[in-house]
Coordinates of C-alpha atoms and ligand atoms in Angstrom, one line a residue:
X14 CA 47.3 -51.6 22.0
X15 CA 44.1 -52.7 24.0
X16 CA 46.0 -54.4 26.8
X17 CA 48.1 -52.2 28.8
X18 CA 51.7 -53.5 29.6
X19 CA 52.2 -52.4 33.0
X20 CA 55.9 -53.7 33.1
X21 CA 56.3 -51.0 30.2
X22 CA 54.7 -48.4 32.1
X23 CA 56.7 -49.2 35.2
X24 CA 60.0 -49.0 32.8
X25 CA 59.0 -45.7 31.3
X26 CA 58.0 -44.2 34.5
X27 CA 62.0 -45.4 35.8
X28 CA 63.4 -43.3 32.9
X29 CA 61.8 -40.3 34.7
X30 CA 62.1 -41.2 38.3
X31 CA 64.9 -43.6 38.7
X32 CA 64.8 -46.6 41.2
X33 CA 67.2 -46.8 44.0
X34 CA 66.2 -43.6 46.1
X35 CA 63.4 -44.9 47.9
X36 CA 59.9 -44.2 48.0
X37 CA 58.9 -41.5 45.7
X38 CA 56.0 -39.3 47.1
X39 CA 52.9 -37.7 44.8
X40 CA 54.1 -34.2 45.6
X41 CA 56.6 -32.9 48.4
X42 CA 57.0 -29.2 49.0
X43 CA 60.4 -27.4 48.8
X44 CA 62.0 -25.0 51.1
X45 CA 65.2 -23.7 49.5
X46 CA 64.5 -20.0 49.5
X47 CA 64.2 -17.4 52.5
X48 CA 61.7 -19.4 54.4
X49 CA 64.2 -19.7 57.2
X50 CA 65.2 -16.3 57.2
X51 CA 61.6 -15.2 56.9
X52 CA 60.3 -17.4 59.8
X53 CA 63.1 -16.7 62.2
X54 CA 62.2 -12.7 61.8
X55 CA 58.6 -13.4 62.8
X56 CA 59.9 -15.4 65.9
X57 CA 62.2 -12.7 66.7
X58 CA 59.7 -9.4 66.8
X59 CA 57.2 -11.8 68.1
X60 CA 54.8 -11.3 65.2
X61 CA 53.5 -14.8 64.8
X62 CA 49.7 -14.2 65.0
X63 CA 47.3 -12.7 62.5
X64 CA 48.6 -9.6 62.4
X65 CA 52.1 -8.7 60.9
X66 CA 53.7 -7.3 57.8
X67 CA 54.3 -10.8 56.2
X68 CA 50.4 -11.4 55.8
X69 CA 50.1 -7.7 53.7
X70 CA 53.1 -8.7 51.9
X71 CA 52.1 -12.1 51.2
X72 CA 48.9 -10.6 49.7
X73 CA 50.3 -7.9 47.4
X74 CA 52.5 -10.5 45.8
X75 CA 49.7 -12.3 45.3
X76 CA 47.5 -10.0 43.9
X77 CA 50.7 -8.7 41.5
X78 CA 51.4 -12.2 40.4
X79 CA 48.1 -13.4 39.7
X80 CA 46.8 -9.6 38.5
X81 CA 43.7 -10.1 40.2
X82 CA 43.7 -6.5 41.9
X83 CA 43.1 -7.8 45.6
X84 CA 43.9 -11.3 47.7
X85 CA 42.9 -12.0 51.1
X86 CA 44.9 -14.5 52.9
X87 CA 43.1 -17.2 55.2
X88 CA 43.6 -20.1 56.8
X89 CA 42.9 -22.8 54.2
X90 CA 41.7 -23.2 50.8
X91 CA 38.3 -24.4 52.2
X92 CA 37.7 -21.5 54.2
X93 CA 38.6 -19.4 50.8
X94 CA 35.9 -21.0 49.2
X95 CA 33.5 -20.8 51.9
X96 CA 33.8 -16.9 51.7
X97 CA 34.1 -16.6 48.0
X98 CA 30.5 -18.4 47.9
X99 CA 29.1 -15.7 50.9
X100 CA 30.9 -13.1 48.7
X101 CA 28.3 -13.9 45.7
X102 CA 25.7 -14.2 48.0
X103 CA 25.0 -17.8 48.2
X104 CA 22.4 -18.4 50.7
X105 CA 20.6 -21.0 52.6
X106 CA 18.2 -23.4 50.1
X107 CA 20.0 -22.5 46.9
X108 CA 21.7 -24.8 44.5
X109 CA 25.3 -24.1 43.3
X110 CA 26.8 -25.9 39.9
X111 CA 29.9 -27.7 40.3
X112 CA 31.7 -30.5 38.7
X113 CA 31.3 -34.1 40.4
X114 CA 35.0 -34.7 39.6
X115 CA 36.7 -32.6 42.2
X116 CA 38.0 -32.6 45.9
X117 CA 35.4 -32.7 48.6
X118 CA 36.4 -29.1 49.7
X119 CA 34.2 -27.5 46.7
X120 CA 31.1 -29.4 48.2
X121 CA 31.7 -28.9 51.8
X122 CA 32.0 -25.3 51.1
X123 CA 28.8 -25.1 49.2
X124 CA 27.3 -26.9 52.4
X125 CA 28.9 -24.7 54.6
X126 CA 26.7 -22.4 53.3
X127 CA 23.4 -23.8 53.7
X128 CA 23.1 -24.5 50.2
X129 CA 23.3 -27.9 48.0
X130 CA 25.7 -28.8 45.0
X131 CA 24.3 -29.6 42.0
X132 CA 26.8 -31.9 40.2
X133 CA 27.7 -31.0 36.5
X134 CA 29.9 -33.1 34.0
X135 CA 33.4 -32.8 32.9
X136 CA 35.2 -32.3 29.6
X137 CA 37.7 -35.0 28.0
X138 CA 39.7 -32.0 26.8
X139 CA 40.3 -29.9 29.8
X140 CA 39.1 -32.0 32.9
X141 CA 37.0 -29.0 34.0
X142 CA 33.3 -28.2 33.7
X143 CA 32.1 -28.9 29.9
X144 CA 30.4 -25.4 28.8
X145 CA 28.7 -27.1 26.0
X146 CA 27.3 -29.6 27.9
X147 CA 26.4 -27.5 30.8
X148 CA 24.4 -25.0 28.4
X149 CA 22.4 -27.9 26.8
X150 CA 21.5 -29.0 30.5
X151 CA 20.6 -25.6 31.6
X152 CA 18.3 -25.2 28.9
X153 CA 16.2 -28.2 29.8
X154 CA 16.8 -27.9 33.5
X155 CA 16.1 -24.3 34.5
X156 CA 13.5 -21.3 33.8
X157 CA 15.2 -17.5 34.0
X158 CA 12.8 -15.4 36.4
X159 CA 13.0 -12.1 37.6
X160 CA 14.0 -14.0 40.9
X161 CA 17.0 -15.7 39.0
X162 CA 17.8 -19.1 37.5
X163 CA 15.7 -21.6 39.2
X164 CA 16.1 -25.2 38.8
X165 CA 12.4 -26.7 37.5
X166 CA 12.7 -29.7 39.4
X167 CA 13.5 -28.6 42.8
X168 CA 12.2 -25.2 42.6
X169 CA 15.3 -24.0 43.8
X170 CA 17.3 -20.8 42.8
X171 CA 21.0 -21.7 41.1
X172 CA 23.1 -18.9 42.1
X173 CA 26.3 -19.6 41.1
X174 CA 28.6 -22.0 39.2
X175 CA 32.0 -23.1 40.6
X176 CA 34.6 -24.2 38.3
X177 CA 37.9 -26.3 39.2
X178 CA 41.0 -26.5 37.1
X179 CA 42.0 -29.9 37.6
X180 CA 45.6 -30.6 38.5
X181 CA 46.3 -27.1 37.6
X182 CA 44.9 -27.3 33.7
X183 CA 42.2 -24.9 33.2
X184 CA 38.6 -25.1 32.4
X185 CA 37.5 -23.0 29.1
X186 CA 36.9 -19.9 31.0
X187 CA 35.8 -17.9 28.2
X188 CA 32.9 -20.2 27.5
X189 CA 31.9 -20.7 30.9
X190 CA 31.6 -17.2 31.8
X191 CA 29.7 -16.6 28.6
X192 CA 27.4 -19.6 30.1
X193 CA 27.0 -17.7 33.2
X194 CA 26.2 -14.7 31.3
X195 CA 23.5 -16.2 29.5
X196 CA 21.8 -18.1 32.9
X197 CA 22.5 -15.0 35.1
X198 CA 25.2 -17.2 37.4
X199 CA 27.9 -15.7 39.4
X200 CA 31.3 -17.6 38.5
X201 CA 33.4 -18.6 41.3
X202 CA 36.7 -20.2 40.3
X203 CA 38.2 -23.1 42.7
X204 CA 41.7 -22.5 41.7
X205 CA 43.3 -24.5 44.7
X206 CA 45.4 -26.3 42.5
X207 CA 46.3 -24.0 39.6
X208 CA 48.6 -21.3 41.0
X209 CA 50.5 -20.2 38.2
X210 CA 48.2 -21.4 35.2
X211 CA 47.1 -19.1 32.6
X212 CA 44.3 -19.2 30.3
X213 CA 44.8 -17.1 27.2
X214 CA 47.3 -15.4 29.0
X215 CA 45.4 -14.2 31.9
X216 CA 45.9 -15.9 35.3
X217 CA 43.4 -18.1 36.3
X218 CA 41.2 -16.8 39.3
X219 CA 40.6 -13.7 37.5
X220 CA 38.0 -14.5 35.2
X221 CA 34.8 -15.1 37.8
X222 CA 33.8 -12.8 40.6
X223 CA 36.0 -14.4 43.4
X224 CA 38.3 -17.7 43.4
X225 CA 39.9 -19.4 45.7
X226 CA 43.8 -20.9 46.5
X227 CA 44.9 -23.3 48.5
X228 CA 48.7 -23.3 49.9
X229 CA 48.0 -26.9 51.6
X230 CA 51.3 -29.1 51.9
X231 CA 50.7 -30.9 48.5
X232 CA 49.9 -27.8 46.4
X233 CA 52.6 -26.2 44.3
X234 CA 53.1 -23.6 46.9
X235 CA 52.8 -24.2 50.7
X236 CA 52.5 -22.1 53.9
X237 CA 52.0 -25.1 55.8
X238 CA 47.9 -24.5 55.8
X239 CA 46.6 -21.4 54.2
X240 CA 44.8 -20.3 51.6
X241 CA 43.5 -17.0 49.6
X242 CA 40.5 -15.2 47.9
X243 CA 41.3 -13.4 44.7
X244 CA 38.6 -10.7 43.3
X245 CA 39.2 -7.4 41.3
X246 CA 36.4 -5.7 43.7
X247 CA 38.0 -3.7 46.0
X248 CA 34.4 -3.6 47.9
X249 CA 34.2 -7.7 48.0
X250 CA 38.1 -7.6 49.3
X251 CA 37.1 -5.5 52.0
X252 CA 33.8 -7.8 52.8
X253 CA 36.1 -10.6 52.8
X254 CA 38.5 -9.1 55.3
X255 CA 35.8 -8.3 57.6
X256 CA 33.8 -11.7 57.3
X257 CA 37.4 -13.5 57.9
X258 CA 38.1 -11.5 60.7
X259 CA 35.0 -12.0 62.7
X260 CA 33.3 -9.3 61.5
X261 CA 35.2 -7.3 64.0
X262 CA 34.4 -3.4 63.5
X263 CA 38.0 -1.9 63.7
X264 CA 38.3 0.0 66.9
X265 CA 41.7 0.7 69.2
X266 CA 40.3 -1.1 72.0
X267 CA 36.6 -1.9 71.5
X268 CA 35.3 -5.5 70.6
X269 CA 32.3 -4.8 68.5
X270 CA 31.3 -7.4 65.8
X271 CA 28.1 -6.5 63.3
X272 CA 27.5 -10.1 62.2
X273 CA 28.3 -13.6 62.5
X274 CA 31.7 -13.6 61.3
X275 CA 34.6 -16.3 61.0
X276 CA 38.2 -16.6 62.5
X277 CA 39.6 -17.3 59.2
X278 CA 42.8 -15.1 58.8
X279 CA 46.0 -16.7 57.9
X280 CA 48.8 -16.0 60.9
X281 CA 52.1 -14.4 59.9
X282 CA 54.4 -16.9 60.4
X283 CA 52.5 -19.0 57.7
X284 CA 52.5 -15.7 55.4
X285 CA 56.3 -15.5 56.0
X286 CA 56.9 -19.2 54.4
X287 CA 54.1 -18.0 51.7
X288 CA 56.4 -15.0 50.7
X289 CA 59.4 -17.0 50.5
X290 CA 57.7 -19.9 48.2
X291 CA 56.2 -17.2 46.3
X292 CA 59.5 -15.5 45.2
X293 CA 60.3 -19.4 43.7
X294 CA 57.0 -20.0 42.2
X295 CA 58.2 -19.2 38.9
X296 CA 60.7 -21.6 38.8
X297 CA 58.5 -24.2 40.4
X298 CA 56.1 -23.8 37.3
X299 CA 59.2 -24.1 34.9
X300 CA 60.3 -27.6 36.5
X301 CA 57.1 -29.0 36.9
X302 CA 56.5 -28.4 33.1
X303 CA 59.6 -29.9 32.0
X304 CA 58.7 -32.9 34.3
X305 CA 55.6 -33.3 32.3
X306 CA 57.5 -33.0 28.9
X307 CA 59.9 -35.8 30.4
X308 CA 57.1 -38.2 31.2
X309 CA 55.7 -37.6 27.9
X310 CA 58.8 -38.8 26.2
X311 CA 59.2 -41.7 28.3
X312 CA 55.6 -42.6 27.8
X313 CA 55.6 -41.7 24.0
X314 CA 56.0 -45.6 22.9
X315 CA 54.1 -47.3 25.3
X316 CA 50.5 -48.9 24.1
X317 CA 47.6 -48.1 25.5
X318 CA 48.2 -45.1 27.7
X319 CA 49.1 -41.4 27.2
X320 CA 50.1 -38.2 29.5
X321 CA 47.1 -35.6 29.9
X322 CA 48.5 -32.7 27.8
X323 CA 47.4 -29.1 28.6
X324 CA 44.3 -27.9 26.7
X325 CA 44.5 -25.3 23.9
X326 CA 44.8 -21.8 25.1
X327 CA 46.5 -22.7 28.4
X328 CA 49.5 -22.7 30.0
X329 CA 49.2 -24.9 33.0
X330 CA 51.4 -25.4 36.1
X331 CA 51.3 -29.3 35.8
X332 CA 50.4 -29.4 39.4
X333 CA 49.7 -33.0 39.6
X334 CA 50.7 -35.6 36.1
X335 CA 48.0 -37.5 34.9
X336 CA 48.5 -40.8 33.0
X337 CA 45.4 -41.5 31.1
X338 CA 44.3 -45.3 30.2
X339 CA 43.3 -44.8 26.3
X340 CA 40.5 -47.4 27.0
X341 CA 39.1 -46.6 30.8
X342 CA 38.7 -49.3 33.3
X343 CA 39.0 -49.8 37.0
X344 CA 40.9 -53.0 36.6
X345 CA 43.2 -52.1 34.5
X346 CA 43.7 -48.7 36.2
X347 CA 43.6 -50.8 39.4
X348 CA 46.4 -53.1 38.1
X349 CA 48.7 -50.3 37.4
X350 CA 48.1 -48.5 40.8
X351 CA 49.3 -51.7 42.3
X352 CA 52.4 -52.3 40.4
X353 CA 53.6 -48.5 40.6
X354 CA 53.1 -48.8 44.6
X355 CA 54.7 -52.1 44.8
X356 CA 57.8 -50.5 43.2
X357 CA 57.9 -47.4 45.4
X358 CA 56.1 -44.8 43.2
X359 CA 53.4 -43.3 45.1
X360 CA 50.6 -42.8 42.5
X361 CA 47.0 -42.7 42.8
X362 CA 43.4 -42.1 41.4
X363 CA 40.9 -39.3 41.0
X364 CA 38.9 -38.3 44.2
X365 CA 35.8 -40.4 44.5
X366 CA 33.2 -38.6 42.5
X367 CA 31.1 -36.4 44.5
X368 CA 27.4 -38.0 43.6
X369 CA 28.9 -41.2 45.1
X370 CA 29.8 -39.8 48.5
X371 CA 27.1 -40.6 51.4
X372 CA 26.7 -36.7 52.2
X373 CA 25.6 -35.8 48.6
X374 CA 24.1 -38.9 47.2
X375 CA 20.8 -37.2 47.2
X376 CA 22.0 -33.8 45.2
X377 CA 20.6 -32.8 41.9
X378 CA 22.7 -33.8 39.0
X379 CA 23.0 -34.0 35.1
X380 CA 24.3 -36.7 33.6
X381 CA 28.2 -37.6 34.7
X382 CA 29.4 -40.0 31.8
X383 CA 32.4 -38.4 31.4
X384 CA 33.5 -37.8 34.6
X385 CA 32.9 -41.5 35.4
X386 CA 35.1 -42.4 32.3
X387 CA 37.8 -39.7 33.5
X388 CA 37.5 -41.8 37.1
X389 CA 38.3 -45.4 35.5
X390 CA 41.3 -43.8 33.3
X391 CA 43.5 -41.5 35.5
X392 CA 46.1 -42.1 37.2
X393 CA 48.1 -39.2 38.9
X394 CA 51.9 -39.4 38.8
X395 CA 54.8 -38.4 41.2
X396 CA 55.1 -34.6 40.5
X397 CA 57.4 -33.0 42.8
X398 CA 59.4 -29.9 41.2
X399 CA 62.4 -31.6 42.6
X400 CA 62.1 -35.0 40.2
X401 CA 62.6 -33.0 37.5
X402 CA 66.5 -32.4 38.8
X403 CA 66.7 -36.4 39.2
X404 CA 65.1 -37.1 35.7
X405 CA 67.9 -34.8 34.2
X406 CA 70.8 -36.0 36.0
X407 CA 69.3 -39.7 35.6
X408 CA 69.7 -38.9 31.7
X409 CA 72.9 -37.8 31.3
X410 CA 74.8 -40.7 31.1
X411 CA 72.1 -41.8 28.6
X412 CA 72.7 -38.8 26.6
X413 CA 76.5 -38.8 27.1
X414 CA 76.5 -42.3 25.5
X415 CA 73.9 -41.4 22.8
X416 CA 76.2 -38.3 22.0
Ligands
PLP16 C1 43.3 -28.6 47.9 C2 42.0 -28.1 47.6 C3 41.0 -27.5 48.4 C4 40.9 -27.3 49.6 O1 42.4 -26.8 50.2 P1 43.0 -26.9 51.7 O2 43.8 -25.7 51.9 O3 42.9 -28.3 52.1 O4 41.6 -26.3 52.6 C5 39.9 -27.2 47.6 N1 39.5 -27.4 46.4 C6 40.6 -28.2 45.9 C7 40.1 -28.6 44.2 C8 41.7 -28.7 46.1 O5 42.4 -29.2 45.5

């Protein structure tokens, strides 16, 4: 059981994604709804830029779908994260806790604020920040003062915790909310991968003060490029609008700006694609959840590996399926990556952990042994929603024979 038989893994994956259709991407967008109609309307009306009815409509749809209250559409998920951190008051010289196991944008957004990422470990149960380990660490590492939560070693204030819902699987938001309350930290959610995921029935991105979504080309829903800020607080939503519109004071003709803002608003033409995509999101989520089931069934009899399953209390969008090695090891992982690539299946490992990247080598961090184990264990599998159809069709003859 220890050694992974990469031929057996490949054969299992081929039950789900049959050979013959050419190389299979990790994640492809799908435009089978009203995309053409809505984009054509933008072009016909000449409303392609940042003012237009699709921006308002997209924001309303996002707020309704997630239950967040308010959504502010922006140019990409990184910009959304940057603004979220500004909204919760992250200042130059402060620290922000975040997982080492994430995409680089999470750390970059902290850096853009002049603050420093402070890396914490992940949980094997959720792939997100481990609340128990985080609390134990903070008890040792910080002092609570009238000036907030202070890192005893660096003397810097720790302002916030950013949690990231890895591959669409929610982190333990209830326990993490508690840790933030105990230590006077603001909770920000990097929900870039998790639109459509819920924890205890409540959509992710609605647990902290502010959250970021991404609509990049490989996410569950795409606007070409795009992102959004979610918040329940109308004052924060107004501030987000102001900051992302060059901090311009609304006026019929005058151009006056009351602080250094950003040109971060989403163009109407992208929002038009977003409206059409959001209409299809429940179907995308259903098909991706069924695809995960198919992978799970196909891999059930294969020794040494398993498919990552949504955590307790979660309903995940299964943005990317994760094959896990029961015994983590970089050489076994890389052998499987090579084998699948050789056969036209685009698989990939997790992102290089943040504390290993040259620009973040010097950042404070806790023990990261679980993140390191996960790094040596995870292989992401092709996860486009359309593969669910392919898999269903491929199984039909077998099912007929079996019946
Ligand atoms: C995609 C992603 C982002 C950034 O989104 P962009 O729209 O590409 O800027 C941020 N964080 C995580 C975890 C992501 O996966």
